[in-house]
Coordinates of C-alpha atoms and ligand atoms in Angstrom, one line a residue:
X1 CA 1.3 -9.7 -14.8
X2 CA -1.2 -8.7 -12.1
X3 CA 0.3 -7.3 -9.0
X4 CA -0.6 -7.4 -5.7
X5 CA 0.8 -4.8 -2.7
X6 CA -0.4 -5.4 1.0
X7 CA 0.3 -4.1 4.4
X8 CA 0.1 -5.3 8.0
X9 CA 0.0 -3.1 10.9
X10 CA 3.7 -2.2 12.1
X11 CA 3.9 -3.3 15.0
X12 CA 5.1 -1.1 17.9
X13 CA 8.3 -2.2 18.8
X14 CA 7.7 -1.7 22.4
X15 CA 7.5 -5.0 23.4
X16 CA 8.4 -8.6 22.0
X17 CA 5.7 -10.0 19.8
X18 CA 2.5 -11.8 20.7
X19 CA -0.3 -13.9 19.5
X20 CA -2.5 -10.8 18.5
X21 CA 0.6 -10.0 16.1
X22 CA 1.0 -13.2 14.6
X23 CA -2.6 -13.0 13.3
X24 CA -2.1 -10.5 11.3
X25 CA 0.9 -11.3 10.1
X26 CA -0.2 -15.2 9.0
X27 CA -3.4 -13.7 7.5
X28 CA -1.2 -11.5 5.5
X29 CA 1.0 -14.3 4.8
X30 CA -1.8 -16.5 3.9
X31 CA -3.3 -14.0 1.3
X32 CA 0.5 -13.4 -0.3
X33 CA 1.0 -16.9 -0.9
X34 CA -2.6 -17.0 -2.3
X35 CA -1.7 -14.4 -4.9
X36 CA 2.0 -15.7 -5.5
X37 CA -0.1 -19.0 -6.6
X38 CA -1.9 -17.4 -8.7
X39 CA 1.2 -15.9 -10.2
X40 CA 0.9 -12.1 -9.5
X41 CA 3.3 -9.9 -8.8
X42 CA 3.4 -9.5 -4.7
X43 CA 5.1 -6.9 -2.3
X44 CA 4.0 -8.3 1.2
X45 CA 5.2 -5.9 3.5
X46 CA 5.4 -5.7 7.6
X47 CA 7.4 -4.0 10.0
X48 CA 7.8 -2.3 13.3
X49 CA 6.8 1.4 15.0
X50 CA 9.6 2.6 16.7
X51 CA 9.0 6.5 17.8
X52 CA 6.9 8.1 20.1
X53 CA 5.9 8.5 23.5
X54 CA 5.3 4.4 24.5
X55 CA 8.9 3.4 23.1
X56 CA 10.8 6.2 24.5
X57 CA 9.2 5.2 27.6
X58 CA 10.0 1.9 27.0
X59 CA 13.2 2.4 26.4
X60 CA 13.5 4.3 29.7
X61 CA 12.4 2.3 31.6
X62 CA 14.8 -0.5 30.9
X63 CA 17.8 2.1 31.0
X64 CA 18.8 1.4 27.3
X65 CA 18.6 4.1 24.4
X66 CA 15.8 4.3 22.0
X67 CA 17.0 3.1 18.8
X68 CA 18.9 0.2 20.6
X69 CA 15.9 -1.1 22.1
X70 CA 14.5 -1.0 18.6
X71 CA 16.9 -2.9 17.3
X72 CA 16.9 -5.7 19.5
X73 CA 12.6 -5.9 19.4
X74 CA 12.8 -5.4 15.4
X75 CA 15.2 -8.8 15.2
X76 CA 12.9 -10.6 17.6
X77 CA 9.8 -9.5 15.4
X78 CA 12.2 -10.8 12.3
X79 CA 12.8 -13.9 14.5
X80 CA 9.1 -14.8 15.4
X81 CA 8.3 -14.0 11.3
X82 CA 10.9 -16.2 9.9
X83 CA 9.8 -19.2 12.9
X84 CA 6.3 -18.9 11.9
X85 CA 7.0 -18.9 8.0
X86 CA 6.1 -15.6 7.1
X87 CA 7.1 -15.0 3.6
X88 CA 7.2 -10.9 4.2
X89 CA 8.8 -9.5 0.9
X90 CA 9.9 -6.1 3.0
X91 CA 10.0 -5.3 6.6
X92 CA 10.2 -1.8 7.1
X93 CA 11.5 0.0 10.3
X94 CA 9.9 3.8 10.7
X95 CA 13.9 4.6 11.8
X96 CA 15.3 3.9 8.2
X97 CA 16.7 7.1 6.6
X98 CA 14.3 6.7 3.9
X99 CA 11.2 6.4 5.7
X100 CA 12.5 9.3 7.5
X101 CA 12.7 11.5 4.1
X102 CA 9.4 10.3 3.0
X103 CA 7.5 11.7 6.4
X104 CA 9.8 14.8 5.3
X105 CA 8.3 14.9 2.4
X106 CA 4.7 13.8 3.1
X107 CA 4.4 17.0 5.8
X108 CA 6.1 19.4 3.7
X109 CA 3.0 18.7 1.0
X110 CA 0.6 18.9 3.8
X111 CA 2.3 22.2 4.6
X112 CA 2.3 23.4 1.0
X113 CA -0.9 22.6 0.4
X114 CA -2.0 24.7 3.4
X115 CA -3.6 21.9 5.7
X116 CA -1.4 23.0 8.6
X117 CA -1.6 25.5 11.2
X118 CA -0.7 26.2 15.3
X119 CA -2.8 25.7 17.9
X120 CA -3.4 25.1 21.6
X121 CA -4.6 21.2 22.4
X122 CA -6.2 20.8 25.9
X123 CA -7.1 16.7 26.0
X124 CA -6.7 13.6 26.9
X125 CA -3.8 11.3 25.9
X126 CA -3.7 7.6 26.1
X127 CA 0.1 6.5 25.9
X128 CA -1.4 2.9 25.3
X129 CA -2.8 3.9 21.8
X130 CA -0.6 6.8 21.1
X131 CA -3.4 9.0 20.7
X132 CA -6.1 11.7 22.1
X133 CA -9.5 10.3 23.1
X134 CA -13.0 12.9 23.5
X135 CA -14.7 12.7 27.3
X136 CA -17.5 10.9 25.8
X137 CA -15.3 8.2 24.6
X138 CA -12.7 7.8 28.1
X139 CA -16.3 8.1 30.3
X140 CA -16.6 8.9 33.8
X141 CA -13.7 6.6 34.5
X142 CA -11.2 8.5 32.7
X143 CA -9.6 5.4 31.0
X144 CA -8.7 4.9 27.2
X145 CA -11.4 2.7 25.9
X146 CA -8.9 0.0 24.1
X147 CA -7.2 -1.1 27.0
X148 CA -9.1 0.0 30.1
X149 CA -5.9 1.9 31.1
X150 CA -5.8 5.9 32.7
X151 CA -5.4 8.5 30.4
X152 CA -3.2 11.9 30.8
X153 CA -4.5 15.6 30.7
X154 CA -2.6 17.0 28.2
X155 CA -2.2 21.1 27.6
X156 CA 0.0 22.2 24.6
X157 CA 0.7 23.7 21.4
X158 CA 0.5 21.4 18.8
X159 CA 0.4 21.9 14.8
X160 CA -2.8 20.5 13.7
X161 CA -3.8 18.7 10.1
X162 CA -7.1 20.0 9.0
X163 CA -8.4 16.9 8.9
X164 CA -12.3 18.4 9.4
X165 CA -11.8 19.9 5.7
X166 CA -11.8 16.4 4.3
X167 CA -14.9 14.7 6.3
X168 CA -17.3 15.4 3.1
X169 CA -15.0 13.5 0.9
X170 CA -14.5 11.3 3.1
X171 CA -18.3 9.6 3.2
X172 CA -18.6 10.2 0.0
X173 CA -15.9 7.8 -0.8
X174 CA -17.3 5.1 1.7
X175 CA -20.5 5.6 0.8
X176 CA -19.5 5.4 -3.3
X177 CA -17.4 2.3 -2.2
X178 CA -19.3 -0.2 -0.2
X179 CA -16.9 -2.6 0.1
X180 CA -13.7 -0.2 0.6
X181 CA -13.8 -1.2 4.6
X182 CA -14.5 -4.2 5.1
X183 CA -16.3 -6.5 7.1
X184 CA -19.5 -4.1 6.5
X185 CA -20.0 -4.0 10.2
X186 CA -16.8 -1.9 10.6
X187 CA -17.8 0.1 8.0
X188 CA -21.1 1.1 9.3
X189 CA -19.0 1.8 12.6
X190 CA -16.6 4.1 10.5
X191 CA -19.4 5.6 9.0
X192 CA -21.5 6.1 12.2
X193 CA -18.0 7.5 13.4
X194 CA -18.1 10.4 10.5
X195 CA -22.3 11.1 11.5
X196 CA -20.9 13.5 14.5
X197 CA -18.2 16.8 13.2
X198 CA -15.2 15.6 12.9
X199 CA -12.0 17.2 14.6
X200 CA -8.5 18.5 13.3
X201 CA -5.7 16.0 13.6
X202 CA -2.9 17.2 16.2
X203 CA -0.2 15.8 14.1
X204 CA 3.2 17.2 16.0
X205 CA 4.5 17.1 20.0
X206 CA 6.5 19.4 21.4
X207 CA 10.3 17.6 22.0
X208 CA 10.2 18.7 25.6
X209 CA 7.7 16.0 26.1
X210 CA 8.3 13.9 23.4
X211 CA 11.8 13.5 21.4
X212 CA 12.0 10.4 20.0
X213 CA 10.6 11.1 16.9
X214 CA 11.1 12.8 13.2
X215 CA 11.4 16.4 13.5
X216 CA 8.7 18.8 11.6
X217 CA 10.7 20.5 8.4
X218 CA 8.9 23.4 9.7
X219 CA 9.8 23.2 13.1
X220 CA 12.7 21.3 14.9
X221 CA 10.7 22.0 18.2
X222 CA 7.9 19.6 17.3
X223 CA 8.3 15.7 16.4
X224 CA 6.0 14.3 13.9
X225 CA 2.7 12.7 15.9
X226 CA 3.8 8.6 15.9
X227 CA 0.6 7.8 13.7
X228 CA 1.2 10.1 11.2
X229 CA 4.7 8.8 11.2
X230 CA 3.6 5.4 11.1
X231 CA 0.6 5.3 8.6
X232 CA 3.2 7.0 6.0
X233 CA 5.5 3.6 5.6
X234 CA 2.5 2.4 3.4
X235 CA 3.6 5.4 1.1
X236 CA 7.5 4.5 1.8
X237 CA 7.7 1.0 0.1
X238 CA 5.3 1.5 -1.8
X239 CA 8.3 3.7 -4.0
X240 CA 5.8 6.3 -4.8
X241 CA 7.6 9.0 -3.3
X242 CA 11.5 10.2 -4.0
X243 CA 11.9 12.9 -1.5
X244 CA 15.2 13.8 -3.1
X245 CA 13.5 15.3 -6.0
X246 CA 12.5 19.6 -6.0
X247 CA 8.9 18.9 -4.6
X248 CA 6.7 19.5 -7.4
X249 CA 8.7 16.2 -8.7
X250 CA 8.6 13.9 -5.9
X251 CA 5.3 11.8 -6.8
X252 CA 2.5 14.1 -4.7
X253 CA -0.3 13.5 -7.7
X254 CA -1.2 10.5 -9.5
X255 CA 0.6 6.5 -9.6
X256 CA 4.0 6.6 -10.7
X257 CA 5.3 4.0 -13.5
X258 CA 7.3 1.2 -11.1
X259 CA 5.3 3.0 -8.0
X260 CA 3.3 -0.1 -5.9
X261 CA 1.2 2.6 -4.5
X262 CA -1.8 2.5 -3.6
X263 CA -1.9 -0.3 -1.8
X264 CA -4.1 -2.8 -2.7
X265 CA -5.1 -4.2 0.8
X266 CA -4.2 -2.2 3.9
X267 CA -4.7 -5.6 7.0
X268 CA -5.5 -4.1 11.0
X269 CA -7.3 -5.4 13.7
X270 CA -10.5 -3.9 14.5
X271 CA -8.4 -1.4 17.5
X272 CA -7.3 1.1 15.0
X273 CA -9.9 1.4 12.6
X274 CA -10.4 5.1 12.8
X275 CA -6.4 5.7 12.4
X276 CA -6.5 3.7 9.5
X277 CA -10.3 4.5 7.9
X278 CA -10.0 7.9 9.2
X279 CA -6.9 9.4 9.8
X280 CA -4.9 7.7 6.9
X281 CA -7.1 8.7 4.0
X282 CA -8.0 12.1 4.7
X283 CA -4.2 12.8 5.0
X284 CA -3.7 11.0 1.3
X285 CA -6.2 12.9 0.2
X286 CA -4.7 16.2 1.7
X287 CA -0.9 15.3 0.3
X288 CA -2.9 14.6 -3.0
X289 CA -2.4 10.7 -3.6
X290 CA -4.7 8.4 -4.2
X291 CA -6.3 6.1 -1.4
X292 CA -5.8 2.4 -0.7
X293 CA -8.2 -0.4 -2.5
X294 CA -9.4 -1.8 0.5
X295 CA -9.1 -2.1 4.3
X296 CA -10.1 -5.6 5.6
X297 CA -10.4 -4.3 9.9
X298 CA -10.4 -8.3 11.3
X299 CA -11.7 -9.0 15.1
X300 CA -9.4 -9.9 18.3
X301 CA -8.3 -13.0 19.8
X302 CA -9.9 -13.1 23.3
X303 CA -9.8 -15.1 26.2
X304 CA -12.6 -15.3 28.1
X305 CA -13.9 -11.8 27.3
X306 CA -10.5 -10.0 27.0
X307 CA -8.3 -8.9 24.4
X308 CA -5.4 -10.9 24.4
X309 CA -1.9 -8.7 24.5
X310 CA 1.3 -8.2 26.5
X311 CA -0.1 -5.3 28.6
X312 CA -2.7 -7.5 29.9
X313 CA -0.5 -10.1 30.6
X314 CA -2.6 -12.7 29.3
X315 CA -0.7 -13.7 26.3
X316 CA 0.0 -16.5 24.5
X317 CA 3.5 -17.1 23.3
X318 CA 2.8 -17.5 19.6
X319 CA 5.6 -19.9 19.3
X320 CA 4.3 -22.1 22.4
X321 CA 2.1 -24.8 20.5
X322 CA 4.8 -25.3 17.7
X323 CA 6.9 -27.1 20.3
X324 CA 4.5 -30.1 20.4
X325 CA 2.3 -29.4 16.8
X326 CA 4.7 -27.4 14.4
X327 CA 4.2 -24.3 12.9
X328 CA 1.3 -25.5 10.3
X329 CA -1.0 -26.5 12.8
X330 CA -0.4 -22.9 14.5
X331 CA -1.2 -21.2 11.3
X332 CA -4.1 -23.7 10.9
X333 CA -6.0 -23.0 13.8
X334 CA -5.1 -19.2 13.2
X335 CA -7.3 -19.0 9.9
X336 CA -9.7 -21.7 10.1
X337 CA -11.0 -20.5 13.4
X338 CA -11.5 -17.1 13.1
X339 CA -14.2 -16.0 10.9
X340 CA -12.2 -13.1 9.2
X341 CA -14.0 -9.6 11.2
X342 CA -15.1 -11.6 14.2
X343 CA -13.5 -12.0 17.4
X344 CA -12.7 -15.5 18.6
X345 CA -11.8 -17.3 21.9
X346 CA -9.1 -19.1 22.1
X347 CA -9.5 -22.1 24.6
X348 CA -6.8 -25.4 23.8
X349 CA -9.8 -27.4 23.2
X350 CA -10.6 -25.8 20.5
X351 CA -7.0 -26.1 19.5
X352 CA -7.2 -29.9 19.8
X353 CA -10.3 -29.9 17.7
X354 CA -8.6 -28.3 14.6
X355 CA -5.6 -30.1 15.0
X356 CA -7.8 -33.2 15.0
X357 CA -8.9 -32.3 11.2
X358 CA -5.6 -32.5 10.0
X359 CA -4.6 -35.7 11.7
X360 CA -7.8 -37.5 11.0
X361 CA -8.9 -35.8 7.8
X362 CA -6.3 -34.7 6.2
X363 CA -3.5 -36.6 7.6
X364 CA -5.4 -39.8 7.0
X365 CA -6.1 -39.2 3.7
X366 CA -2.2 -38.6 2.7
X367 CA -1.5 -42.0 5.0
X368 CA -4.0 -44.0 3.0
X369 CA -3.2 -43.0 -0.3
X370 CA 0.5 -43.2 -0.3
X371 CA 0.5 -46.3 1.9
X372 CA -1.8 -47.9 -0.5
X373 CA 0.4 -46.6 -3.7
X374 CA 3.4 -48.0 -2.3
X375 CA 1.3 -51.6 -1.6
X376 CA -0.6 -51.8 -4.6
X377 CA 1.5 -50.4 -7.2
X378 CA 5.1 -50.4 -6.0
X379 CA 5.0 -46.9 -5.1
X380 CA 4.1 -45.6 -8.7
X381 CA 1.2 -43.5 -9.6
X382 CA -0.9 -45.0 -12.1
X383 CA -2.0 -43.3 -15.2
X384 CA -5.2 -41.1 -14.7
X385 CA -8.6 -42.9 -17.2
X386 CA -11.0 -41.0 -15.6
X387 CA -11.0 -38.4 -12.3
X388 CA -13.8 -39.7 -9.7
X389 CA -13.5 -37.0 -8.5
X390 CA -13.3 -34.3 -10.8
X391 CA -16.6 -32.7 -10.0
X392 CA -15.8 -32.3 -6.3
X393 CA -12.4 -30.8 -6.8
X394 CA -14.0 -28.8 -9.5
X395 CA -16.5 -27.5 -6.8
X396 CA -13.9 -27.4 -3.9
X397 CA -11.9 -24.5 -6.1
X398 CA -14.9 -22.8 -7.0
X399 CA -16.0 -22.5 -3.4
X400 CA -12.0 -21.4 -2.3
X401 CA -11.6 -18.9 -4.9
X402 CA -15.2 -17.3 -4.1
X403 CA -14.6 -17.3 -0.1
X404 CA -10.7 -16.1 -0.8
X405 CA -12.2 -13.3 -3.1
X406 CA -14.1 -12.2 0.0
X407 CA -12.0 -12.5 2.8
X408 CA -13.5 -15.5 4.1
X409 CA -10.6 -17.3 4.8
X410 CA -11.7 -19.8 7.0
X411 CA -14.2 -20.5 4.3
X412 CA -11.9 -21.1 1.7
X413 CA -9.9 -23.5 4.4
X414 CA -13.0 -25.4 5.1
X415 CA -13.8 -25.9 1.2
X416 CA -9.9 -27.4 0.9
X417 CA -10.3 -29.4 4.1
X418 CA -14.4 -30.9 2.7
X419 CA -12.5 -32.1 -0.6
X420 CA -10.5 -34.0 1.8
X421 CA -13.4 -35.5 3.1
X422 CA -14.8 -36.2 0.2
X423 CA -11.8 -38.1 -0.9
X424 CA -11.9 -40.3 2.2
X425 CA -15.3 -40.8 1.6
X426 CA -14.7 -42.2 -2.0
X427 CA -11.8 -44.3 -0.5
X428 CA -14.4 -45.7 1.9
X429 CA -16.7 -46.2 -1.1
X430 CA -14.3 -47.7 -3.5
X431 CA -12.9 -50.2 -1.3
X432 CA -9.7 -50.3 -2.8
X433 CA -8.3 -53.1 -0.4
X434 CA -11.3 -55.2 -1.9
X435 CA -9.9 -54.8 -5.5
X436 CA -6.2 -55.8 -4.7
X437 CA -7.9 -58.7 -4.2
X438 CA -10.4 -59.3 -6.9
X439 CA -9.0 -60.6 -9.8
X440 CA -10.1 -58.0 -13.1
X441 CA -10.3 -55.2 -11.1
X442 CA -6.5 -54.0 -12.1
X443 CA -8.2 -50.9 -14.0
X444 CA -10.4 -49.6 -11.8
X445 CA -7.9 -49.8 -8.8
X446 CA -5.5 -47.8 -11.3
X447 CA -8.0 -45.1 -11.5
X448 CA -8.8 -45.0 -8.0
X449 CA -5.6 -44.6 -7.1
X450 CA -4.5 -42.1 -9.7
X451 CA -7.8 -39.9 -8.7
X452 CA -6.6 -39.7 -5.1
X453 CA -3.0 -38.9 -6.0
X454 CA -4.2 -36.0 -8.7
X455 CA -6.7 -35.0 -5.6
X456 CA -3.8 -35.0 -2.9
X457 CA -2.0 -32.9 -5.3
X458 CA -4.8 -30.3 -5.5
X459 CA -4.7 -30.1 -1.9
X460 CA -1.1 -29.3 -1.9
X461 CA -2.4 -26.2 -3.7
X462 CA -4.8 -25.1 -1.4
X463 CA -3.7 -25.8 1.7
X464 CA 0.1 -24.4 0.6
X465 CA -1.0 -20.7 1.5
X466 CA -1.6 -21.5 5.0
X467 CA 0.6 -24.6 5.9
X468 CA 3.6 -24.2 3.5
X469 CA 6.0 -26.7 5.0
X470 CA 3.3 -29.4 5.1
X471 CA 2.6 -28.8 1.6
X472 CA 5.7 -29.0 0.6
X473 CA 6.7 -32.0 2.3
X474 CA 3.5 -33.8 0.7
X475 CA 4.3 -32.8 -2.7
X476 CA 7.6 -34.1 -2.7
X477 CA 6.4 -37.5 -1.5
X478 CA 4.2 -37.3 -4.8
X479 CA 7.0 -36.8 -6.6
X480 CA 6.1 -33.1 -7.0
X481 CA 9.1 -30.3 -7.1
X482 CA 6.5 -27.8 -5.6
X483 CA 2.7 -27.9 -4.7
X484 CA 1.4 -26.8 -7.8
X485 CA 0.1 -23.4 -8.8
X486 CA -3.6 -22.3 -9.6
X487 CA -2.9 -22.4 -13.7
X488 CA -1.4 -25.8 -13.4
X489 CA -3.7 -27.9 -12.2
X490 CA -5.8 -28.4 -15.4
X491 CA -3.0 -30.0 -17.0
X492 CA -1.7 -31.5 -13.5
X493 CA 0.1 -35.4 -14.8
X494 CA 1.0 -37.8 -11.8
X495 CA 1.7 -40.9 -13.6
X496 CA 5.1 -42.5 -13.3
X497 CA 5.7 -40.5 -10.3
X498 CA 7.5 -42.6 -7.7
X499 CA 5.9 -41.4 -4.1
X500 CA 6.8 -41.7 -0.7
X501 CA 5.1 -42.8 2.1
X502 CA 7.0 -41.6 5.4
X503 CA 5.8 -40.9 8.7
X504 CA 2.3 -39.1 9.2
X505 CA 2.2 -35.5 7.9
X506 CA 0.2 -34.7 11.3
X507 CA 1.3 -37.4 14.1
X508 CA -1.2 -37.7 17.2
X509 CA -0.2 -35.5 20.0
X510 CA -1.0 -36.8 23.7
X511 CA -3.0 -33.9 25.0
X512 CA -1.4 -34.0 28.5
X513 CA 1.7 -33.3 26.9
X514 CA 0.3 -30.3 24.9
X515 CA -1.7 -29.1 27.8
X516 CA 1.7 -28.6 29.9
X517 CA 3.5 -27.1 27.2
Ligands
LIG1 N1 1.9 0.6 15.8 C1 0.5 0.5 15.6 C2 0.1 0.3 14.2 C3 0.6 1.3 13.2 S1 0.2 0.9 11.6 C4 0.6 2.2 10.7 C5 -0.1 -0.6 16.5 N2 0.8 -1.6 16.9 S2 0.4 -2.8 17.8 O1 1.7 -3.4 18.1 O2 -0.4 -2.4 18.9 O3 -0.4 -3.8 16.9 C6 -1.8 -3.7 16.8 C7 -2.2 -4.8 15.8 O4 -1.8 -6.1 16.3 C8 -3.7 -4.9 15.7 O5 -4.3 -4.0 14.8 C9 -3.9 -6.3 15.3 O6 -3.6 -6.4 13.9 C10 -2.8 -7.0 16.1 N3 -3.3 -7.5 17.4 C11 -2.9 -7.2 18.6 N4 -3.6 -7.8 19.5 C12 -4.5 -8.6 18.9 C13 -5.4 -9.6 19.4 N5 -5.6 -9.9 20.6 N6 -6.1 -10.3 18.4 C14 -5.9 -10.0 17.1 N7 -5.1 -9.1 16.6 C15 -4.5 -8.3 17.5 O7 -1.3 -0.6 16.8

């Protein structure tokens, strides 16, 4: 069986989550249901970031103690996953003992291999981003150039990964792999990244500044720099590593038998590309394990030109719009309006617009059928003489794999939603209505109606990975246990199923109502 491992960011657990996260997390659940359907073997794993600087400070601030506060944001992140329908296989939490042992592990190699050394750091620290920025890249202003926000001077000694060592290898593996980062506009920005000489990593803090964190094996005075920390729990599930073990047997080398690493899809948004494109591979590569398949960098939600997230205030509850529209239509708008790598506004209108597709498209098409099933044929699905529609569905899963093998997962949406069209469009050609009434026209009303059902199935399939619950209730009023999966639809038999019509899948929403939500 083909297997399939992939990764969101873990989210820093310094705050409750936000629309920003549930992006990711729904484009990560999206593409794990995609390769469940095609019956691979998934791990689908998320989590949360809970040491360093911006969650002790956190914590701080609202009087509570570190790992307390963790655990109360890591059950709301659990919370918002479950709400949304996130079908996460693990959720990891960089406080487990385990991960803990793994970062053990991972420095000691770094340390054995003799990529590690002191040294002095004079810099500038954004708490924000956890991390140093050059002058070039703070400017004049001084100000970390994520989130606009004041950086600190920082003087200190600091044990340093000799990240510089790797830069060579580094190109050479993007340039050998042209589609390793994806879109190829953040690879060109990666690349144009590694044109200047590129630094050491400072990969420890002193614990008189910073103590909430995993102490160096080396040194119980430093704490492991959060990144490093962080970027390692794509080793940790992965099972590769079994720190237990005398070192030279701990999985430091090549894939393990029963090992998920490496990962075969590593998800960010566009803000930490260079920890992920930069930073992560260059210390796999000085650990000695291979490097992820791919890194797909995807763009921001905005709102008028800004970044939408909790420290500008300007977000979005996630879980707002389900009140009025459910979950599916969240996760709807989600993939189908962002072109995977771009950014993209969100406004209500276009909201509206996108929830308009399912009701009028979509939703229409499931009304018409089943309503006309249950009128026409006592609510039995004729046998299917003949798909009408065979070619187009034939065409529409063409066009879904192909977009879904690149990323394109609006694409791949809009493919499933035009063979929806297309199936109005033949209900508006056949005229069904007109042959309930014609006498000798018992046959072909039997095959229109079969071809719609077998065609609504279909759509169960495609449109399961982003809006499970809809798909699931449509498929049990065809009489379906499941939507079905990729390999069955060839042999996909409706006939003699008993359907049910029910209320509309998608049910008009008044927009006042949705706008004072
Ligand atoms: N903890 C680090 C990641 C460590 S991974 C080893 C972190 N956490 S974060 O909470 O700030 O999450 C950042 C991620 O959240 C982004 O990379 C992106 O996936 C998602 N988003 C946050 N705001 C976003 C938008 N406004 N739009 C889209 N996604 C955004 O960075």
């Amino acid at each position: 069986m083909d297997s399939f491992y992939l990764t969101t960011p873990i989210y820093y657990a310094s705050g409750p989550p936000h629309l920003g996260h549930a992006y990711t997390t729904i484009l990560g659940d999206v593409l794990a249901r995609y390769h469940r359907r095609r019956s691979e073997d998934v791990l689908f794993l998320t989590g949360t970031d809970e040491h360093g600087q911006k969650i002790q400070a956190a914590a701080a601030e609202a009087e509570t103690d570190p790992k307390r506060w963790c655990d109360d944001i890591s059950d709301r992140f659990k919370a918002a996953w479950r709400d949304l329908n996130v079908s996460y296989d693990r959720f990891i939490r960089t406080t487990e003992d385990e991960h803990k042992a793994v970062v053990w592990a991972f420095l000691e190699a770094l340390y054995e291999n003799g990529h590690v050394y002191e040294s002095e750091y004079v810099g500038w620290y954004s708490v924000g981003q956890e991390r140093y920025f050059t002058e070039k890249e703070i400017g004049p202003d001084r100000v970390d150039p994520v989130a606009g926000k004041p950086v600190e001077r920082i003087q200190e000694t600091n044990w340093f990964f000799r990240m510089s060592a790797f830069q060579e290898r580094l190109v050479r593996h993007i340039e050998e792999n042209p589609d390793w980062i994806i879109p190829q506009s953040r690879k060109n920005e990666v690349l144009g990244f590694l044109s200047q000489p590129l630094g050491d990593l400072s990969i420890s803090r002193p614990t008189s500044r910073v103590s909430w964190g995993i102490p160096l094996p080396w040194d119980p005075e430093h704490v492991a720099y959060v990144w490093v920390d962080a970027l390692t729990n794509y080793v940790t599930a992965s099972g590769q590593i079994t720190p237990d073990l005398p070192p030279d047997e701990r999985g430091f080398g090549a894939t393990r038998p029963g090992s998920r690493w490496p990962a075969d899809l590593h998800l960010l948004g566009k803000d930490i590309l260079t920890t992920h494109a930069v930073y992560w591979p260059t210390l796999l590569m000085g650990a000695g394990l291979p490097l992820p398949r791919k890194i797909l960098a995807h763009g921001w939600w905005v709102v008028g030109e800004t970044k939408m997230s909790k420290s500008l205030d300007n977000v979005v509850d996630p879980l707002y719009l389900r009140g009025d529209f459910g979950t599916d239509a969240v996760r709807w708008y989600l993939i189908r309006e962002m072109s995977t790598g771009q950014d993209a506004s969100y406004t209500p209108e276009r909201f509206f617009a996108r929830y308009g597709e399912l009701t009028n498209i979509l939703g229409n098409l499931a009304h018409r059928t089943l309503s006309m099933i249950v009128r026409y044929r006592d609510g039995v699905i004729p046998r299917l003489e003949g798909d009408g529609l065979a070619p187009q569905a034939e065409a529409a899963l063409s066009a879904y794999h192909g977009s879904m093998a690149e990323y394109r997962l609006h694409d791949a949406m809009a493919a499933a939603m035009d063979l929806a069209r297309e199936a109005n469009g033949y209900v508006e050609e056949r005229e069904p209505w007109a042959m309930a009434k014609a006498p000798g026209k018992e046959a072909e009303l039997d095959e229109t109606l079969a071809t719609l059902g077998r065609t609504l199935a279909i759509l169960t399939c495609l449109f399961e990975p982003v809006m499970p619950a809809k798909a699931r209730e449509l498929a049990a009023r065809l009489g379906l246990e499941e939507p079905p999966r990729f390999e069955d639809l060839e042999a996909l038999a409706l006939d003699g199923h008993s359907v049910v019509h029910g209320e509309p899948l998608f049910p008009r929403v008044e927009i006042e109502d949705a706008t004072d939500a």
